[in-house]
CSV table of C-alpha atoms in Angstrom, one decimal:
chain,number,residue,atom,x,y,z
Q,1,MET,CA,9.2,-62.4,-3.7
Q,2,SER,CA,6.6,-60.0,-2.7
Q,3,LYS,CA,6.8,-59.4,1.2
Q,4,PRO,CA,3.9,-61.4,3.1
Q,5,VAL,CA,0.9,-59.6,4.1
Q,6,ILE,CA,0.9,-59.5,7.8
Q,7,LEU,CA,-2.6,-58.7,9.8
Q,8,ALA,CA,-2.8,-57.7,13.4
Q,9,LEU,CA,-5.7,-59.4,15.3
Q,10,THR,CA,-7.0,-57.4,18.4
Q,11,ALA,CA,-8.6,-60.2,20.8
Q,12,GLY,CA,-11.1,-57.9,22.3
Q,13,GLU,CA,-12.7,-58.3,25.5
Q,14,PRO,CA,-10.6,-60.2,27.8
Q,15,ALA,CA,-13.6,-62.1,29.3
Q,16,GLY,CA,-15.3,-62.9,25.8
Q,17,ILE,CA,-14.9,-65.6,23.2
Q,18,GLY,CA,-12.1,-63.4,21.6
Q,19,PRO,CA,-9.2,-64.7,23.0
Q,20,GLU,CA,-10.1,-68.2,22.3
Q,21,LEU,CA,-11.1,-67.6,18.6
Q,22,CYS,CA,-7.4,-66.1,18.2
Q,23,LEU,CA,-6.4,-69.3,19.6
Q,24,GLN,CA,-8.3,-71.5,17.7
Q,25,LEU,CA,-6.5,-69.9,14.6
Q,26,ALA,CA,-3.4,-72.1,15.8
Q,27,GLY,CA,-5.4,-75.1,15.1
Q,28,GLU,CA,-4.1,-75.4,11.2
Q,29,GLU,CA,-1.3,-74.0,9.1
Q,30,ARG,CA,-2.4,-70.5,7.8
Q,31,GLU,CA,-1.8,-68.7,4.5
Q,32,ALA,CA,-2.2,-65.3,6.2
Q,33,GLY,CA,0.3,-63.9,8.8
Q,34,ILE,CA,-1.4,-63.3,12.0
Q,35,VAL,CA,0.0,-61.1,14.7
Q,36,VAL,CA,-2.3,-61.2,18.2
Q,37,VAL,CA,-2.5,-57.9,19.8
Q,38,ALA,CA,-2.9,-59.1,23.2
Q,39,ALA,CA,-1.7,-59.9,26.6
Q,40,MET,CA,0.5,-62.9,26.9
Q,41,PRO,CA,-0.6,-64.3,29.9
Q,42,LEU,CA,-4.2,-63.9,29.0
Q,43,LEU,CA,-4.0,-65.8,25.9
Q,44,SER,CA,-1.7,-68.7,27.9
Q,45,ASP,CA,-4.4,-68.7,30.9
Q,46,ARG,CA,-7.2,-69.4,28.1
Q,47,ALA,CA,-5.4,-71.9,26.4
Q,48,ARG,CA,-4.4,-73.9,29.8
Q,49,GLN,CA,-8.6,-73.8,30.3
Q,50,LEU,CA,-9.4,-74.9,27.1
Q,51,GLY,CA,-6.8,-77.8,26.7
Q,52,LEU,CA,-5.1,-76.3,23.8
Q,53,ASN,CA,-1.5,-76.9,23.1
Q,54,VAL,CA,-0.5,-73.6,21.5
Q,55,GLU,CA,2.7,-72.0,21.6
Q,56,LEU,CA,3.0,-68.5,21.9
Q,57,HIS,CA,5.4,-66.3,20.1
Q,58,HIS,CA,6.8,-62.6,21.4
Q,59,TRP,CA,6.7,-60.7,18.1
Q,60,GLN,CA,8.4,-57.2,17.5
Q,61,PRO,CA,8.3,-55.0,14.3
Q,62,GLY,CA,10.3,-56.4,11.2
Q,63,ASP,CA,9.6,-60.4,12.5
Q,64,LEU,CA,7.6,-62.3,10.2
Q,65,ALA,CA,4.3,-63.7,11.4
Q,66,GLU,CA,3.8,-67.3,12.8
Q,67,THR,CA,1.8,-69.4,10.0
Q,68,ARG,CA,2.4,-73.0,11.2
Q,69,ALA,CA,0.0,-75.1,13.3
Q,70,GLY,CA,0.4,-75.1,17.0
Q,71,HIS,CA,2.0,-71.7,17.0
Q,72,LEU,CA,0.8,-67.9,17.4
Q,73,SER,CA,2.6,-64.9,17.2
Q,74,VAL,CA,1.5,-62.4,19.8
Q,75,CYS,CA,2.4,-58.6,20.2
Q,76,HIS,CA,2.5,-58.6,24.1
Q,77,VAL,CA,0.2,-55.4,25.4
Q,78,ASP,CA,0.3,-55.0,29.4
Q,79,GLY,CA,-2.5,-53.7,31.5
Q,80,CYS,CA,-4.6,-57.0,31.6
Q,81,GLN,CA,-6.1,-58.0,35.0
Q,82,THR,CA,-6.5,-61.4,35.9
Q,83,THR,CA,-9.8,-62.6,33.9
Q,84,VAL,CA,-12.2,-65.3,34.4
Q,85,ALA,CA,-13.7,-66.1,31.3
Q,86,GLY,CA,-17.4,-64.7,31.1
Q,87,GLU,CA,-17.1,-62.0,33.7
Q,88,LEU,CA,-16.5,-58.6,32.7
Q,89,ASP,CA,-14.3,-56.4,34.6
Q,90,PRO,CA,-14.2,-52.6,33.9
Q,91,ALA,CA,-10.5,-52.5,34.9
Q,92,ASN,CA,-9.4,-54.1,31.7
Q,93,SER,CA,-11.0,-51.4,29.6
Q,94,GLN,CA,-7.8,-49.3,29.0
Q,95,TYR,CA,-6.2,-52.5,28.1
Q,96,VAL,CA,-8.8,-53.4,25.4
Q,97,LEU,CA,-8.0,-49.7,24.1
Q,98,THR,CA,-4.5,-49.8,24.2
Q,99,THR,CA,-4.6,-52.9,21.8
Q,100,LEU,CA,-6.9,-51.0,19.2
Q,101,SER,CA,-4.3,-47.9,19.6
Q,102,VAL,CA,-1.2,-50.5,19.0
Q,103,ALA,CA,-2.9,-52.4,16.2
Q,104,ALA,CA,-4.0,-49.0,14.3
Q,105,ASN,CA,-0.7,-47.4,14.8
Q,106,GLY,CA,1.2,-50.3,13.5
Q,107,CYS,CA,-1.3,-50.0,10.4
Q,108,LEU,CA,-0.2,-46.4,9.9
Q,109,ASN,CA,3.3,-46.8,10.4
Q,110,GLY,CA,3.4,-49.8,8.1
Q,111,ASP,CA,4.5,-52.8,10.6
Q,112,PHE,CA,0.8,-54.2,9.5
Q,113,ASP,CA,-0.9,-54.5,6.5
Q,114,GLY,CA,-4.4,-54.2,8.1
Q,115,MET,CA,-6.0,-55.1,11.4
Q,116,VAL,CA,-9.1,-57.5,12.3
Q,117,THR,CA,-10.8,-56.8,15.6
Q,118,ALA,CA,-12.6,-59.6,17.7
Q,119,PRO,CA,-15.5,-58.1,19.5
Q,120,VAL,CA,-15.2,-55.6,22.7
Q,121,HIS,CA,-18.1,-54.9,25.1
Q,122,LYS,CA,-19.2,-51.5,24.9
Q,123,GLY,CA,-21.2,-51.2,28.2
Q,124,VAL,CA,-18.2,-52.0,30.5
Q,125,ILE,CA,-15.7,-49.5,28.9
Q,126,ASN,CA,-18.1,-46.8,29.3
Q,127,GLU,CA,-18.9,-48.2,32.9
Q,128,ALA,CA,-15.2,-47.6,33.6
Q,129,GLY,CA,-15.6,-43.8,32.5
Q,130,ILE,CA,-14.2,-43.8,29.3
Q,131,ALA,CA,-16.5,-42.6,26.5
Q,132,PHE,CA,-16.7,-45.0,23.9
Q,133,SER,CA,-19.3,-45.6,21.2
Q,134,GLY,CA,-17.7,-48.3,19.1
Q,135,HIS,CA,-14.7,-49.8,17.2
Q,136,THR,CA,-15.7,-47.4,14.4
Q,137,GLU,CA,-15.7,-44.2,16.0
Q,138,PHE,CA,-12.9,-45.0,17.8
Q,139,LEU,CA,-10.6,-45.6,14.6
Q,140,GLN,CA,-11.6,-42.5,12.8
Q,141,GLU,CA,-10.9,-40.2,15.6
Q,142,LEU,CA,-7.2,-41.9,16.0
Q,143,CYS,CA,-6.8,-41.9,11.7
Q,144,GLY,CA,-8.3,-38.4,12.0
Q,145,VAL,CA,-10.7,-38.7,8.9
Q,146,GLU,CA,-13.9,-37.0,8.7
Q,147,ARG,CA,-16.4,-39.5,7.6
Q,148,VAL,CA,-16.2,-43.4,7.8
Q,149,VAL,CA,-18.5,-46.0,6.0
Q,150,MET,CA,-20.0,-49.3,7.6
Q,151,MET,CA,-19.9,-52.1,5.4
Q,152,LEU,CA,-21.1,-55.9,5.9
Q,153,ALA,CA,-20.3,-58.4,3.7
Q,154,THR,CA,-20.2,-61.9,2.9
Q,155,GLU,CA,-18.7,-63.7,0.2
Q,156,GLU,CA,-22.0,-62.7,-2.3
Q,157,LEU,CA,-23.4,-59.7,-1.0
Q,158,ARG,CA,-21.6,-56.2,0.2
Q,159,VAL,CA,-24.2,-53.7,1.9
Q,160,ALA,CA,-23.1,-50.2,2.9
Q,161,LEU,CA,-24.9,-48.0,5.2
Q,162,VAL,CA,-25.4,-44.2,4.9
Q,163,THR,CA,-26.6,-43.8,8.4
Q,164,THR,CA,-25.6,-46.4,11.3
Q,165,HIS,CA,-26.9,-46.6,14.7
Q,166,LEU,CA,-29.8,-44.2,14.9
Q,167,PRO,CA,-33.2,-44.1,16.1
Q,168,LEU,CA,-35.8,-44.5,13.1
Q,169,LYS,CA,-37.0,-40.9,13.9
Q,170,ASP,CA,-33.9,-39.3,13.3
Q,171,VAL,CA,-32.7,-40.9,9.9
Q,172,SER,CA,-34.5,-39.1,7.4
Q,173,ALA,CA,-33.1,-35.8,8.8
Q,174,ALA,CA,-29.5,-37.4,8.8
Q,175,ILE,CA,-29.8,-38.3,5.0
Q,176,THR,CA,-28.4,-34.9,4.0
Q,177,PRO,CA,-26.8,-34.2,0.5
Q,178,GLU,CA,-23.7,-33.5,2.0
Q,179,ARG,CA,-23.5,-37.1,4.0
Q,180,LEU,CA,-25.1,-39.2,0.8
Q,181,THR,CA,-22.2,-37.5,-1.3
Q,182,GLN,CA,-19.4,-38.4,1.0
Q,183,VAL,CA,-20.3,-42.1,1.9
Q,184,THR,CA,-21.0,-42.7,-1.9
Q,185,ARG,CA,-17.7,-41.3,-2.9
Q,186,ILE,CA,-15.9,-43.4,0.0
Q,187,LEU,CA,-17.9,-46.4,-0.9
Q,188,ASN,CA,-16.9,-46.1,-4.8
Q,189,ALA,CA,-13.3,-45.2,-3.8
Q,190,ASP,CA,-12.8,-48.1,-1.6
Q,191,LEU,CA,-14.3,-50.7,-3.5
Q,192,LYS,CA,-11.5,-49.5,-6.2
Q,193,SER,CA,-8.6,-49.6,-4.0
Q,194,PHE,CA,-9.5,-52.2,-1.5
Q,195,PHE,CA,-11.3,-54.7,-3.5
Q,196,GLY,CA,-9.4,-54.0,-6.8
Q,197,ILE,CA,-12.9,-53.3,-8.7
Q,198,GLU,CA,-12.3,-50.9,-11.6
Q,199,ARG,CA,-16.0,-49.5,-12.2
Q,200,PRO,CA,-17.6,-50.2,-9.0
Q,201,ARG,CA,-21.6,-50.9,-9.8
Q,202,ILE,CA,-23.7,-49.8,-6.5
Q,203,LEU,CA,-27.4,-50.2,-5.9
Q,204,VAL,CA,-28.8,-47.3,-3.9
Q,205,ALA,CA,-32.1,-48.0,-1.9
Q,206,GLY,CA,-34.9,-45.4,-1.1
Q,207,LEU,CA,-35.7,-44.4,2.1
Q,208,ASN,CA,-39.1,-45.0,2.0
Q,209,PRO,CA,-41.6,-47.8,1.1
Q,210,HIS,CA,-41.8,-48.3,-2.9
Q,211,ALA,CA,-38.9,-45.7,-3.0
Q,212,GLY,CA,-41.4,-43.0,-2.0
Q,213,GLU,CA,-43.7,-44.0,-4.5
Q,214,GLY,CA,-43.5,-40.4,-6.6
Q,215,GLY,CA,-43.9,-38.4,-3.4
Q,216,HIS,CA,-47.1,-40.3,-2.0
Q,217,LEU,CA,-45.3,-42.1,0.4
Q,218,GLY,CA,-42.3,-39.5,1.2
Q,219,ARG,CA,-40.4,-36.6,-0.5
Q,220,GLU,CA,-36.9,-37.7,0.3
Q,221,GLU,CA,-36.2,-39.5,-2.6
Q,222,ILE,CA,-37.5,-36.6,-5.0
Q,223,GLU,CA,-35.8,-33.7,-2.8
Q,224,VAL,CA,-32.6,-35.2,-1.3
Q,225,ILE,CA,-31.6,-38.9,-2.7
Q,226,GLU,CA,-32.4,-38.3,-6.4
Q,227,PRO,CA,-30.9,-35.0,-7.3
Q,228,THR,CA,-27.5,-36.1,-5.4
Q,229,LEU,CA,-27.3,-39.3,-7.0
Q,230,GLU,CA,-27.6,-37.7,-10.1
Q,231,GLN,CA,-24.9,-35.1,-9.5
Q,232,LEU,CA,-22.3,-38.1,-8.5
Q,233,ARG,CA,-23.3,-40.1,-11.6
Q,234,GLY,CA,-21.8,-36.8,-13.2
Q,235,GLU,CA,-18.7,-37.8,-11.8
Q,236,GLY,CA,-18.7,-41.0,-13.3
Q,237,ILE,CA,-20.1,-43.1,-10.6
Q,238,GLN,CA,-22.3,-46.0,-11.7
Q,239,LEU,CA,-25.1,-45.8,-9.8
Q,240,THR,CA,-28.6,-47.4,-9.9
Q,241,GLY,CA,-31.5,-46.1,-7.8
Q,242,PRO,CA,-33.1,-45.1,-5.5
Q,243,LEU,CA,-34.9,-48.4,-5.7
Q,244,PRO,CA,-37.6,-49.9,-3.4
Q,245,ALA,CA,-35.6,-52.0,-0.5
Q,246,ASP,CA,-38.0,-54.9,-1.0
Q,247,THR,CA,-37.3,-55.6,-4.5
Q,248,LEU,CA,-33.6,-54.6,-4.4
Q,249,PHE,CA,-32.3,-57.6,-2.7
Q,250,THR,CA,-33.5,-60.0,-5.3
Q,251,PRO,CA,-31.3,-61.9,-7.5
Q,252,HIS,CA,-32.4,-59.8,-10.7
Q,253,TRP,CA,-30.9,-56.5,-9.2
Q,254,LEU,CA,-28.1,-58.0,-7.2
Q,255,LYS,CA,-26.6,-60.1,-9.9
Q,256,ASN,CA,-25.4,-57.2,-11.8
Q,257,ALA,CA,-23.9,-55.2,-8.4
Q,258,ASP,CA,-20.7,-54.8,-6.7
Q,259,ALA,CA,-22.5,-53.4,-3.4
Q,260,VAL,CA,-25.6,-52.1,-2.2
Q,261,LEU,CA,-25.9,-48.6,-0.5
Q,262,ALA,CA,-28.7,-48.7,1.8
Q,263,MET,CA,-30.2,-45.8,3.8
Q,264,TYR,CA,-30.1,-46.8,7.4
Q,265,HIS,CA,-29.0,-49.7,9.4
Q,266,ASP,CA,-31.8,-52.2,9.6
Q,267,GLN,CA,-32.7,-51.7,6.1
Q,268,GLY,CA,-29.9,-53.6,4.8
Q,269,LEU,CA,-28.3,-55.6,7.6
Q,270,PRO,CA,-31.0,-58.0,8.5
Q,271,VAL,CA,-31.1,-59.1,4.5
Q,272,LEU,CA,-27.2,-60.1,4.9
Q,273,LYS,CA,-27.1,-61.1,8.0
Q,274,PHE,CA,-29.9,-63.7,7.3
Q,275,GLN,CA,-27.9,-64.6,4.1
Q,276,GLY,CA,-24.6,-65.0,5.7
Q,277,PHE,CA,-24.8,-64.8,9.5
Q,278,GLY,CA,-21.6,-66.3,11.2
Q,279,ARG,CA,-19.3,-65.9,7.8
Q,280,ALA,CA,-20.0,-62.0,7.4
Q,281,VAL,CA,-17.3,-59.6,8.3
Q,282,ASN,CA,-17.8,-55.9,9.2
Q,283,ILE,CA,-15.4,-53.7,7.4
Q,284,THR,CA,-14.6,-49.9,7.8
Q,285,LEU,CA,-14.4,-47.5,4.9
Q,286,GLY,CA,-13.0,-44.5,5.0
Q,287,LEU,CA,-10.1,-45.2,6.9
Q,288,PRO,CA,-6.3,-45.1,5.5
Q,289,ILE,CA,-5.7,-48.6,6.8
Q,290,VAL,CA,-7.6,-51.9,6.1
Q,291,ARG,CA,-9.9,-52.5,8.8
Q,292,THR,CA,-12.2,-55.4,9.1
Q,293,SER,CA,-14.1,-57.3,11.9
Q,294,VAL,CA,-16.5,-60.1,12.8
Q,295,ASP,CA,-20.3,-59.8,12.9
Q,296,HIS,CA,-20.9,-61.0,16.1
Q,297,GLY,CA,-20.7,-59.9,19.9
Q,298,THR,CA,-18.5,-61.1,22.8
Q,299,ALA,CA,-20.7,-63.9,23.8
Q,300,LEU,CA,-20.0,-64.0,27.1
Q,301,ASP,CA,-22.0,-67.3,27.9
Q,302,LEU,CA,-19.9,-69.1,25.5
Q,303,ALA,CA,-16.7,-67.9,26.5
Q,304,GLY,CA,-14.0,-70.5,28.4
Q,305,THR,CA,-16.2,-73.5,26.9
Q,306,GLY,CA,-14.7,-74.0,23.8
Q,307,THR,CA,-17.8,-74.1,21.6
Q,308,ALA,CA,-17.3,-70.5,20.0
Q,309,ASP,CA,-17.6,-70.7,16.2
Q,310,ALA,CA,-14.8,-69.1,14.4
Q,311,GLY,CA,-16.5,-68.6,10.8
Q,312,SER,CA,-16.5,-64.6,11.2
Q,313,LEU,CA,-13.1,-64.6,12.2
Q,314,HIS,CA,-11.7,-66.7,9.3
Q,315,THR,CA,-13.8,-64.7,7.2
Q,316,ALA,CA,-12.8,-61.4,8.6
Q,317,ILE,CA,-9.1,-62.7,7.8
Q,318,ARG,CA,-9.8,-63.7,4.2
Q,319,VAL,CA,-11.4,-60.4,3.4
Q,320,GLY,CA,-8.8,-58.5,5.3
Q,321,GLN,CA,-6.0,-60.0,3.8
Q,322,HIS,CA,-7.6,-59.7,0.2
Q,323,MET,CA,-7.9,-55.9,1.0
Q,324,ALA,CA,-4.4,-55.6,2.0
Q,325,ARG,CA,-3.0,-57.1,-1.1
Q,326,CYS,CA,-5.6,-54.8,-3.4
Q,327,ARG,CA,-4.3,-51.7,-1.4
Q,328,ARG,CA,-0.6,-52.9,-2.0
Q,329,ALA,CA,-0.9,-53.5,-5.9
Q,330,ASN,CA,-2.9,-50.2,-6.1
Q,331,ASN,CA,-0.1,-48.3,-4.2
Q,332,ALA,CA,2.5,-50.1,-6.5
Q,333,GLY,CA,0.7,-48.9,-9.7
Q,334,GLU,CA,0.0,-45.2,-8.5
Q,335,SER,CA,3.8,-44.9,-8.0
Q,336,ALA,CA,5.0,-46.7,-11.2
């Protein structure tokens, strides 16, 4: 029998809905082995507050992860202060970052097959005097990689981004041949290694309306995007585009695609979130580890009420498990 997949699940901001989403997982038997990386008292206190009967088990490297209903494995992390659901406390910021480090390092050394992240609150971490721009950048630095790619996915659609959190006025200058080449290569390689797609088919959106309309609505397609895509096709990458974004996201094109590459954040993600908000997953490509996340924030107003929807977390776990299995199979094939 093959070794079961074990995913680390960071509980995120202690005052948010992350801890209770983790506890909700214990409501039924699970296929994936999940180890929650969090402070044990935080989870036990939130379980009492919500009236959840969950038995928490201290987990150590080498242990199997609990999959039984009513049970949850926990990799305990110290440093969480007394927490009131819905009330942020900057004193917990270093603890939150420690949970990410524990999970990521556990993936790098083989204790975990991947990590899933519940939402953190970037604002309160920065208020604590710690420069933090997000999970993605934190994990990029920890893993020591030059470029990462943000991709959101549902069961039916995958959308990766060339640029992410930039003002619109800065997007055009950021789309360079170098960046577009790096992002496309990472997307193509990780669709193979993490999703088991032998020859990925990628649709590429243009930057301008009508993909520039032959230069009448902008020249980025002519001067940067088209030449770069042609060079990448020479490497054997299957690319279609640049296509106008307003027609790319139609069944005619999507039915023959494994992923869409959008030029900027609000070009691709509104479509995906309309199509599957609450069951989408945020994936970081370009890392040497599997990392998925929920598609929502900390929802402080819902924390402690027991009404938070765990749909996106379930999707993130399913996708993380699939990615971990594909990566394991790919590595086994390479070493055979």
